[in-house]
CSV table of C-alpha atoms in Angstrom, one decimal:
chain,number,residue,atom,x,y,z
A,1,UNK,CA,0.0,0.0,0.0
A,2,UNK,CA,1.5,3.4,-1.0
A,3,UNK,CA,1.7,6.4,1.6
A,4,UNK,CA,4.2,9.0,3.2
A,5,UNK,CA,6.9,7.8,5.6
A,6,UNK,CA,7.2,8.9,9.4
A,7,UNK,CA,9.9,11.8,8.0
A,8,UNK,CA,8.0,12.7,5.4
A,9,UNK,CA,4.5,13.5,7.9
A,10,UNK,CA,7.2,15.1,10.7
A,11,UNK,CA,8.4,17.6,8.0
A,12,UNK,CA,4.7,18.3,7.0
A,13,UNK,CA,2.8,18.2,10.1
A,14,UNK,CA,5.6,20.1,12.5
A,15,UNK,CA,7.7,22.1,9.9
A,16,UNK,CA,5.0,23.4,7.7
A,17,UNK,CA,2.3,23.2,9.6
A,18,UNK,CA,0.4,20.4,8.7
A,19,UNK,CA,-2.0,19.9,11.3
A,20,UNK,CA,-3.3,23.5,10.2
A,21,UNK,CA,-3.8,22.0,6.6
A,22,UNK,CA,-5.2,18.4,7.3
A,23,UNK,CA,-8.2,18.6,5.2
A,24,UNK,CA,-5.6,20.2,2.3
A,25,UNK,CA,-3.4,17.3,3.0
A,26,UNK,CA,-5.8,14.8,2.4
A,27,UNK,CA,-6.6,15.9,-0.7
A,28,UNK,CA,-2.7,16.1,-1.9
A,29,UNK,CA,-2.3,12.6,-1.0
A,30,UNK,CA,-5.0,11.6,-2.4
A,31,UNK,CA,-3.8,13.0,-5.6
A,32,UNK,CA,-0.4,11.3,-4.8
A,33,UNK,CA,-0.6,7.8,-3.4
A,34,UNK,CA,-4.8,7.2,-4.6
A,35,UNK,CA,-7.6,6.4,-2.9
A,36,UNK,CA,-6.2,4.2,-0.2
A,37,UNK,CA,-3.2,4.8,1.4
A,38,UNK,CA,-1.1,4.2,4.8
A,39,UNK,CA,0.9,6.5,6.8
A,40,UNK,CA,3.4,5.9,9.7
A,41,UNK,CA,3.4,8.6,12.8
A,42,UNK,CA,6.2,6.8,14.7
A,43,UNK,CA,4.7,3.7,16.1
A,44,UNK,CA,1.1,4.6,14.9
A,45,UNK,CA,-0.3,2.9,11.8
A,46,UNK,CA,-3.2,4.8,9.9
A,47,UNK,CA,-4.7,3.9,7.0
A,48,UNK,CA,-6.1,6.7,5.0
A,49,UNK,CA,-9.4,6.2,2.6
A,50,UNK,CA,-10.9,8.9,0.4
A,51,UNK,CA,-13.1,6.8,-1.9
A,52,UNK,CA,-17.0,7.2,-1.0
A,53,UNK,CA,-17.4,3.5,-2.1
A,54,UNK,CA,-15.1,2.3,0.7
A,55,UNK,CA,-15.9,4.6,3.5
A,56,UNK,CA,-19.5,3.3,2.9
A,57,UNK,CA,-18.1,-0.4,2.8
A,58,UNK,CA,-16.2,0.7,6.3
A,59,UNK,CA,-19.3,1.6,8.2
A,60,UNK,CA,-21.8,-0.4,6.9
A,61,UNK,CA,-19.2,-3.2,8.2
A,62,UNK,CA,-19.4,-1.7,11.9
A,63,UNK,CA,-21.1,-3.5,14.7
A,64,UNK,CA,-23.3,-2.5,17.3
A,65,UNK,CA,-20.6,-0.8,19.3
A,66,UNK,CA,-17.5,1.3,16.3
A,67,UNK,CA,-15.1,2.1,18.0
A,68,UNK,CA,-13.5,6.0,17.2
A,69,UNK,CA,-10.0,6.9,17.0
A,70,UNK,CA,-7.9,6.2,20.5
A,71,UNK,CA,-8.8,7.8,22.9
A,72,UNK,CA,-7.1,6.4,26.5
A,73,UNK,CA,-5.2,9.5,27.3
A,74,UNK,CA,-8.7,10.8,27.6
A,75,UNK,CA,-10.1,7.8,29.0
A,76,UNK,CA,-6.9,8.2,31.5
A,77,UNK,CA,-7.3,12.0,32.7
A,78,UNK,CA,-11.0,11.1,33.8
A,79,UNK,CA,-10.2,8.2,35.3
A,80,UNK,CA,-7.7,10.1,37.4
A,81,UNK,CA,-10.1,12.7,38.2
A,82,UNK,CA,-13.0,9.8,39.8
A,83,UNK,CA,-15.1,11.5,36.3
A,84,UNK,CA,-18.0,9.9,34.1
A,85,UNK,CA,-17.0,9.3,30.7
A,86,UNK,CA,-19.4,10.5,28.2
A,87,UNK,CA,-21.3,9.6,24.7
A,88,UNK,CA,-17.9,11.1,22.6
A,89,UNK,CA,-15.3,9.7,24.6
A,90,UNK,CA,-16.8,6.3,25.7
A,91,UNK,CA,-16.3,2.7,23.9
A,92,UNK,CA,-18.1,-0.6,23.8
A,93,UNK,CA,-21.2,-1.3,25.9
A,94,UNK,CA,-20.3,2.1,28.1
A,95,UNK,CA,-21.3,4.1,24.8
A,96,UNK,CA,-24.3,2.0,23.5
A,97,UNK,CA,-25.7,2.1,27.0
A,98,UNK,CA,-25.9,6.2,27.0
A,99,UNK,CA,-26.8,6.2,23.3
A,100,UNK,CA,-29.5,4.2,23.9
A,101,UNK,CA,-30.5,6.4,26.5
A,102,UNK,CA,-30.1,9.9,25.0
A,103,UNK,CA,-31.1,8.9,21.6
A,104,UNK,CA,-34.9,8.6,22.8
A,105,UNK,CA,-35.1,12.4,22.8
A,106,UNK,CA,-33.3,13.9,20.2
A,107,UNK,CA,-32.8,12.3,17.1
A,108,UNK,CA,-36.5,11.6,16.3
A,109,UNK,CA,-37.9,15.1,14.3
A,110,UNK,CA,-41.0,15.7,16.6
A,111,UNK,CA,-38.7,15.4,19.8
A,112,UNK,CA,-36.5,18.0,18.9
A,113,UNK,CA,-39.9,20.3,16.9
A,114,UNK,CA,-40.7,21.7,20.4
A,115,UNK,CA,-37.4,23.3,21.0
A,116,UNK,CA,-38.6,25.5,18.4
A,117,UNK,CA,-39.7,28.5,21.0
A,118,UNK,CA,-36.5,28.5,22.8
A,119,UNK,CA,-34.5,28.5,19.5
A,120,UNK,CA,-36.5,31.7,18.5
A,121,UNK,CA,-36.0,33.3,21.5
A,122,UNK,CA,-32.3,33.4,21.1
A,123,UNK,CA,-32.4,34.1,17.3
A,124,UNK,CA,-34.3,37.1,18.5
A,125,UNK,CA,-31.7,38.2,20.7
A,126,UNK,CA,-28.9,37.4,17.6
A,127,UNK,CA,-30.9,39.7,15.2
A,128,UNK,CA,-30.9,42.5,18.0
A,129,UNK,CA,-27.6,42.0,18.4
A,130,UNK,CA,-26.9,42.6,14.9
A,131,UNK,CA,-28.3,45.8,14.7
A,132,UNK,CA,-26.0,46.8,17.7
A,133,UNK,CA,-22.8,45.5,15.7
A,134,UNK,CA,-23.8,47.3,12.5
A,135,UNK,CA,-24.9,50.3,14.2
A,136,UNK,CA,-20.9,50.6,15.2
A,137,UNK,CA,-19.7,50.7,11.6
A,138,UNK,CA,-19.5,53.6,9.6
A,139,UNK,CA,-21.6,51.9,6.9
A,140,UNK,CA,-24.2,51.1,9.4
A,141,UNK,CA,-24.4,47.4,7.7
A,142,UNK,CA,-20.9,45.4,8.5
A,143,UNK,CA,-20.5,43.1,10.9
A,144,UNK,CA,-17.2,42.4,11.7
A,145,UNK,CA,-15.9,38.3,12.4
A,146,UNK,CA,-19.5,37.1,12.2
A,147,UNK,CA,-18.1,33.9,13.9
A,148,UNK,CA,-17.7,35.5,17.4
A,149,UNK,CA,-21.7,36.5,16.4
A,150,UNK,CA,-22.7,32.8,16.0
A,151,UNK,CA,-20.7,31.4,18.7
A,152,UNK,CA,-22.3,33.5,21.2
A,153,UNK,CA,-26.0,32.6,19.7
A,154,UNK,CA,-25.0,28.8,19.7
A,155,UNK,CA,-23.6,29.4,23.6
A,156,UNK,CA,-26.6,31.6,24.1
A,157,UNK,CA,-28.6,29.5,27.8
A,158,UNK,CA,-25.9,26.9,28.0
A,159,UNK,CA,-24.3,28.7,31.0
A,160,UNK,CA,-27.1,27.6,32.8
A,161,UNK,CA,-27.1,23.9,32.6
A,162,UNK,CA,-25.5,23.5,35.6
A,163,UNK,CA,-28.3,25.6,37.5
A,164,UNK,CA,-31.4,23.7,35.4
A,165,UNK,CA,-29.2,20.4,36.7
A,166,UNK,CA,-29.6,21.3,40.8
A,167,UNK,CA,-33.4,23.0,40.1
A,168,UNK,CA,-34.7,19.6,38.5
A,169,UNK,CA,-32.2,17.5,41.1
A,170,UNK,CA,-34.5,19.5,44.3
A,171,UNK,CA,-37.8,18.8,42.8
A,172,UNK,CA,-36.9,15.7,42.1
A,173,UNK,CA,-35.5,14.9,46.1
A,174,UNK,CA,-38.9,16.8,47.5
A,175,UNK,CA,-41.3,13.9,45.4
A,176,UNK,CA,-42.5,17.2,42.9
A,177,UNK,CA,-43.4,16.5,39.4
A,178,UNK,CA,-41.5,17.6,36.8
A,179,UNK,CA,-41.8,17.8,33.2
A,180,UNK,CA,-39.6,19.4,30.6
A,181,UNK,CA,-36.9,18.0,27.9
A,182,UNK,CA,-34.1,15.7,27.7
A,183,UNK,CA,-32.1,17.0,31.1
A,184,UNK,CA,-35.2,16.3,32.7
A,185,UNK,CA,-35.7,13.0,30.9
A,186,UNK,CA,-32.5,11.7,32.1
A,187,UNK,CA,-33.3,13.0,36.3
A,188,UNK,CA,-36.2,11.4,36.2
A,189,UNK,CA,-35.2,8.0,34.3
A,190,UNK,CA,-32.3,7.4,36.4
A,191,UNK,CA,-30.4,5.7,33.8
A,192,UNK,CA,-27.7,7.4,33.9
A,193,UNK,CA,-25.5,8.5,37.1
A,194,UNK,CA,-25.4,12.0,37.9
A,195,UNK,CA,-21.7,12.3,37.4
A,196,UNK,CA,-22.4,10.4,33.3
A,197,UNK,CA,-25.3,13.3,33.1
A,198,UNK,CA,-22.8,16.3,33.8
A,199,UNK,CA,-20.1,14.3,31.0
A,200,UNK,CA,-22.4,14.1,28.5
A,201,UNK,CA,-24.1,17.3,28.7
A,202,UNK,CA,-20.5,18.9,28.8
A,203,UNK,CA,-19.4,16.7,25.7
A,204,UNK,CA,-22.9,17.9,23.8
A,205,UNK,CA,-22.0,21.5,24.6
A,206,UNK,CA,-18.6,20.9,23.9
A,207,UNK,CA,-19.7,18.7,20.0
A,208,UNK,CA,-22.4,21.4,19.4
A,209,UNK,CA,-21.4,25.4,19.9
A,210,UNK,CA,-18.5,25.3,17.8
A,211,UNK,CA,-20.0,23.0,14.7
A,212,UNK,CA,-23.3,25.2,15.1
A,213,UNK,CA,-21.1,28.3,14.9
A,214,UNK,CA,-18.8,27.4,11.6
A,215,UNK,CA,-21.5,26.4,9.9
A,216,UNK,CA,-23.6,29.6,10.6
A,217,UNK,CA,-20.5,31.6,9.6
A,218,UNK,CA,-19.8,29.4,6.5
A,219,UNK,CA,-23.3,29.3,5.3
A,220,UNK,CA,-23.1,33.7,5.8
A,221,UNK,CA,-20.0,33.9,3.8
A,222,UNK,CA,-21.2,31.6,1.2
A,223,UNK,CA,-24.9,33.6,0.7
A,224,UNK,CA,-23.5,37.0,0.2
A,225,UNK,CA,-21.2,36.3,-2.0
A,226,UNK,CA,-23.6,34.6,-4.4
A,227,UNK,CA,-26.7,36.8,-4.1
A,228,UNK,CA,-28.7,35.5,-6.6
A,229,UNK,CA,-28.5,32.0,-4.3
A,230,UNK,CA,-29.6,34.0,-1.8
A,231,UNK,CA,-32.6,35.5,-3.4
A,232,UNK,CA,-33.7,32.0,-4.4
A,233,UNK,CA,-33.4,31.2,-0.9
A,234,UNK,CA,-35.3,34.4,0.0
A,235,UNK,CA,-37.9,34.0,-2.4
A,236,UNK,CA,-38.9,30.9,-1.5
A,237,UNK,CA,-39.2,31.8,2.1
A,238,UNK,CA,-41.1,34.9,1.4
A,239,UNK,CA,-43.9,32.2,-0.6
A,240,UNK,CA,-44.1,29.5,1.9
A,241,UNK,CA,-43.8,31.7,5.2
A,242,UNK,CA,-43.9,35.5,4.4
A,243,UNK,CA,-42.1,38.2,5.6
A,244,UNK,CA,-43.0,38.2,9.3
A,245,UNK,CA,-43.9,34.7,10.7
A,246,UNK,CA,-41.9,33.0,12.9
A,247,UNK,CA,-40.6,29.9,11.7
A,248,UNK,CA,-40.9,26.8,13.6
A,249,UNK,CA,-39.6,22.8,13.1
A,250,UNK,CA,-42.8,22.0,10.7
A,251,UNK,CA,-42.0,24.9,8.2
A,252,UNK,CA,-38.6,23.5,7.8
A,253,UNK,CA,-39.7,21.0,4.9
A,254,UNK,CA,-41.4,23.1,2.9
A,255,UNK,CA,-38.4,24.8,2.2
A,256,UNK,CA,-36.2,22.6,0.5
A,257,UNK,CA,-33.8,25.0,-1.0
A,258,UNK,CA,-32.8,26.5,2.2
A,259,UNK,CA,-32.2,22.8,3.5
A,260,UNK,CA,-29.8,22.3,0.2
A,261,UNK,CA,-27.8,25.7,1.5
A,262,UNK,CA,-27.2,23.6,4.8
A,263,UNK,CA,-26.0,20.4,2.8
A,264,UNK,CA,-23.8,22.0,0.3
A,265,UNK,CA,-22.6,24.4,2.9
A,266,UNK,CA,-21.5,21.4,5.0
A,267,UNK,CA,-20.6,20.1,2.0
A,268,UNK,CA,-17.5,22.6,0.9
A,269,UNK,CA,-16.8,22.9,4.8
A,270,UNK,CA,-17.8,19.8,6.7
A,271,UNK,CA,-16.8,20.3,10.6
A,272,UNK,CA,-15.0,17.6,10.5
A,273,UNK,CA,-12.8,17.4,7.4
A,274,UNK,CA,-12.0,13.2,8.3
A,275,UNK,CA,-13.5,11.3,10.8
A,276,UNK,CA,-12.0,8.1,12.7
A,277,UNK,CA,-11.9,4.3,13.0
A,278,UNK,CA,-10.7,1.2,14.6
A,279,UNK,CA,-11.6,-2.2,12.7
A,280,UNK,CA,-13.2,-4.2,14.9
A,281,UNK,CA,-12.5,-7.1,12.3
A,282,UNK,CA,-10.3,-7.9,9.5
A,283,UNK,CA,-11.5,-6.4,6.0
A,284,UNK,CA,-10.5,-6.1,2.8
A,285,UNK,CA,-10.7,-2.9,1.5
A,286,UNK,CA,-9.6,-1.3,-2.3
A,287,UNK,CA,-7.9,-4.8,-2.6
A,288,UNK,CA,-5.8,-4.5,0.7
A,289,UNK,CA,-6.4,-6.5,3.9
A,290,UNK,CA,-6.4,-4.4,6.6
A,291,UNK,CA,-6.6,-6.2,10.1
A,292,UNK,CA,-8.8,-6.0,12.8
A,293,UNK,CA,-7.8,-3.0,15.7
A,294,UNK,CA,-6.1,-0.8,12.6
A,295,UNK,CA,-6.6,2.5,12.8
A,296,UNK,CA,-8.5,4.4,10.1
A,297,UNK,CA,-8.7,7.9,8.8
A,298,UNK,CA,-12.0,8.6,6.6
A,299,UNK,CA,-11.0,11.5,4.7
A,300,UNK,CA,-14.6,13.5,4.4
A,301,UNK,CA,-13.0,16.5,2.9
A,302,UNK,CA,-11.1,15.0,0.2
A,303,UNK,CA,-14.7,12.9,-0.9
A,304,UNK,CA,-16.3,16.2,-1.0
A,305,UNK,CA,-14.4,17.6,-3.2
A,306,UNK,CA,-14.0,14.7,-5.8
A,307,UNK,CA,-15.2,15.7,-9.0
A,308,UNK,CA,-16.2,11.8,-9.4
A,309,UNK,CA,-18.9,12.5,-6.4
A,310,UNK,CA,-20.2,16.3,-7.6
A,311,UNK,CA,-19.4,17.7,-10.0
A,312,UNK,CA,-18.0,21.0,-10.1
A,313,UNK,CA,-16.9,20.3,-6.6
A,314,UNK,CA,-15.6,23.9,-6.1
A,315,UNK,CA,-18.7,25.6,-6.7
A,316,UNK,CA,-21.3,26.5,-4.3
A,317,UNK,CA,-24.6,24.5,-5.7
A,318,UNK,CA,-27.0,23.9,-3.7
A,319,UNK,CA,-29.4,22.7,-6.4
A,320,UNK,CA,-27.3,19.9,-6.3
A,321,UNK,CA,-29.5,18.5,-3.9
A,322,UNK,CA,-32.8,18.8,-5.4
A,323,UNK,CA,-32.4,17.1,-8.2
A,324,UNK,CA,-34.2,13.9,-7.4
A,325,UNK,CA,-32.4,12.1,-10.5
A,326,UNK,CA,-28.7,13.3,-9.6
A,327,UNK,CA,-26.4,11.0,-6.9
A,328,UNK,CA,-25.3,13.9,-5.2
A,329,UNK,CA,-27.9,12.7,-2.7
A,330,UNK,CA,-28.1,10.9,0.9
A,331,UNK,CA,-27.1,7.7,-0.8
A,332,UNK,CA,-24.3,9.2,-1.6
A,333,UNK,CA,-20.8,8.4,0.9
A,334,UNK,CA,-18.7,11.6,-0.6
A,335,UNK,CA,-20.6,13.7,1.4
A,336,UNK,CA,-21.9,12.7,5.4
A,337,UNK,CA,-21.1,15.5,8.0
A,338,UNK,CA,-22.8,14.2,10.4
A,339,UNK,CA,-21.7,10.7,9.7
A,340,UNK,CA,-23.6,7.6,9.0
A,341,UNK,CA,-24.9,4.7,11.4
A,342,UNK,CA,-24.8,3.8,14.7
A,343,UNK,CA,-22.4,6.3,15.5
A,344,UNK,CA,-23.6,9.2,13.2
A,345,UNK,CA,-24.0,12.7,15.4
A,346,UNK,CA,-26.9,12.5,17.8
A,347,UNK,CA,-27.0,16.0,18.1
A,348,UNK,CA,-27.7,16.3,14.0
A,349,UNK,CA,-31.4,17.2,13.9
A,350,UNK,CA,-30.8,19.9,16.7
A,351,UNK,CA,-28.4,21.5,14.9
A,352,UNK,CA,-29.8,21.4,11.7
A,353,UNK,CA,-33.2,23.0,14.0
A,354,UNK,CA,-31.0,25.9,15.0
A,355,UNK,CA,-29.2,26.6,11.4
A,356,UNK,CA,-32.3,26.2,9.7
A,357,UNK,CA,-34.2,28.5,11.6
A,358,UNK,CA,-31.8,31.1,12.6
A,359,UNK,CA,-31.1,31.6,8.5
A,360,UNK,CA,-34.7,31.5,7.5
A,361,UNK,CA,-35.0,34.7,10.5
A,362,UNK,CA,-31.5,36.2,8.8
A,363,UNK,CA,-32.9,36.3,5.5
A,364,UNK,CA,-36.1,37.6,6.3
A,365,UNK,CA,-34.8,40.5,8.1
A,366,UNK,CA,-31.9,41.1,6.2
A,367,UNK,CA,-29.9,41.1,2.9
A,368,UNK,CA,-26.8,39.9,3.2
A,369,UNK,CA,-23.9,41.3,1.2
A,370,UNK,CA,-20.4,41.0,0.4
A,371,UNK,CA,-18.4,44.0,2.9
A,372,UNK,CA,-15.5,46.5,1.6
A,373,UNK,CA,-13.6,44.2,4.3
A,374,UNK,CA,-14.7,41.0,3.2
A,375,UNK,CA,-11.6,39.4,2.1
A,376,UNK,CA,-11.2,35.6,0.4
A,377,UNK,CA,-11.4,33.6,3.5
A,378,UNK,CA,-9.4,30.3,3.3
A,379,UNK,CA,-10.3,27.2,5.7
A,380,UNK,CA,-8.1,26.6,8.9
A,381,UNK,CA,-8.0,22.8,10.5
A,382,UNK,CA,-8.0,23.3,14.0
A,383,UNK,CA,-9.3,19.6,15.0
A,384,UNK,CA,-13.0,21.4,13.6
A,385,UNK,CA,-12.6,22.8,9.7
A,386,UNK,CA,-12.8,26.3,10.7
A,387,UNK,CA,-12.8,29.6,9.3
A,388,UNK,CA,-8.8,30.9,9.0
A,389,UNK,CA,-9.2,34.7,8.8
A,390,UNK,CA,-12.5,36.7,10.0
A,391,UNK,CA,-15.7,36.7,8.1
A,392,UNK,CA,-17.1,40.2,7.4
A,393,UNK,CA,-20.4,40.7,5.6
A,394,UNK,CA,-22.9,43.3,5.4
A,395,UNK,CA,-26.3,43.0,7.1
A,396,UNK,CA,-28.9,45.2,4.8
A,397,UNK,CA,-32.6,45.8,5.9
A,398,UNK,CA,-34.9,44.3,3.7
A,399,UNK,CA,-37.2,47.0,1.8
């Protein structure tokens, strides 16, 4: 199997900053050594894949229980600290357990639909806090590093989950009834411990701000500078919903375009540009047995970008995904941000809840344009696929 040797990755992870580059890196090899390659980090053996075909063969082949990429240092510091491991960093029967548990109230659409109020309320406060940003400009329209914007709306009430964790705790302990949404759900089943209730909340805050926050920023970037995307987007909004109403979960299909802006967004800038694998069993992959408890790279970025998987993979297209008659579709491997299977993001149709809405609110509110400061803004791998210089748009009122 072809691949870079240990000097070769040492010179381009540590001398040139690789680990900045990784998704660009995947795609050079990929160009280099094909498909399917190997790479030596010392002592540790990886084998690379950037074919859709065998990333789909990979994880349809996983049991009940993948295992990620190694985490025991991880697994170490909480063990030295008497904490819970949570639904990221567990393994085996540890991880199906709390999946089991917290998959009963978020990944099923009408579970998440009624966190629609609470996502509007802090969209609310985003769009106010827009017209303060602007308001400092000389234009009256720029915003300035519209990540710090999104980070603070995706951050926006998580401060208080250890508060709503001790309110629900003390009606539980005094026999009271209590209702309300999944932190409730797991006080009240007592499935979990306390101490694997604070990890996994932490790890969900920790998965979702950040990923909610790029992609927001991405999805900005992306609109204004292809406006007539954006009125598409607009128009259709403006037919379905009108100017003023309030969007909620069950207005989200009608609007399939603005759910194709989502997909080819995550698309040219998927959080995580690769994701990672230990086989659990041999397999024989692009011709190459590769043995069981071999560690595996799926490089997500590179399969975006193929032109084999979509065409004109460097353009932003979001009719790509409409087309009922085109593979650039669900069925399609070159393209799963939020992964696929068993171990696919549980938080997925929250976040999608939160990007959907808070753009459908953007664009009816404002138009958003390309800034004197907006500047080609180049992707920056920083474990996530983040943005490497600040994004600055302009925020327009709508006539």
């Amino acid at each position: 199997m072809p691949g870079p040797n240990t000097l070769y990755n040492l010179y381009e992870f540590f001398w040139k900053d690789g680990f900045g580059r990784i998704h660009e890196i995947q795609q050079k090899h990929t160009q280099e050594y094909g498909k399917i390659f190997k790479s030596h980090f010392g002592p540790q053996f990886v084998v690379s894949i950037a074919d859709r075909d065998m990333v789909a063969q990979v994880l349809r082949a996983e049991g009940r229980a993948p295992q990620r990429a190694n985490m025991e240092s991880w697994q170490e510091y909480r063990d030295l600290r008497g904490r819970a491991m949570g639904l990221i960093s567990a393994e085996g029967e540890q991880w199906l357990k709390m999946r089991s548990v917290l998959r009963q109230k978020i990944l099923k659409p009408q579970d998440v639909a009624v966190y629609s109020g609470g996502v509007n309320e802090v969209i609310t406060d985003l769009i106010k806090r827009i017209h303060t940003l602007r308001n400092q400009e000389d234009d009256g329209e720029t915003v300035t590093n519209v990540n710090n914007l999104f980070f603070k709306y995706s951050m926006e009430g998580q401060i208080h989950v250890d508060n709503k964790l001790k309110a629900i705790q003390s009606q539980l302990d005094q026999g009271e009834e209590v209702n309300g949404g999944l932190l409730t759900y797991l006080l009240v089943s007592k499935e979990l411990t306390l101490e694997e209730i604070y990890a996994n909340m932490t790890e969900m805050l920790l998965a979702g701000v950040d990923t909610t926050s790029f992609t927001l920023s991405w999805a900005t970037y992306l609109l204004a500078k292809h406006p007539e995307v954006q009125q598409r987007v607009y128009e259709e909004i403006v037919s379905n919903l009108g100017k003023d109403q309030v969007p909620v979960a069950l207005d989200v299909p009608k609007l399939p375009l603005i759910r194709a802006v989502l997909k080819e967004t995550l698309r040219l800038y998927p959080v995580l540009p690769g994701n990672g694998r230990v086989t659990q069993k041999d397999l024989i992959v692009g011709g190459y047995l590769i043995p069981k408890g071999t560690q595996l790279a799926l490089c997500h970025y590179a399969t975006s970008y193929s032109e084999e998987n979509f065409p004109m993979a460097n353009e932003f297209r979001p009719e790509r995904w409409l087309r009922k008659d085109n593979l650039d579709r669900v069925d399609n491997f070159g393209s799963i941000p939020f992964g696929y299977g068993i171990r696919s993001c549980i938080g997925k149709r929250i976040a999608e809840l939160e990007i959907h809405l808070a753009l459908i609110q953007l664009l009816q509110n404002f138009e958003i344009k390309v800034s004197p400061k907006t500047e080609p803004v180049r992707a920056k791998t920083h474990g996530l696929l983040t943005p490497g210089d600040s994004i600055n748009v302009r925020f327009s009122d709508r006539k």
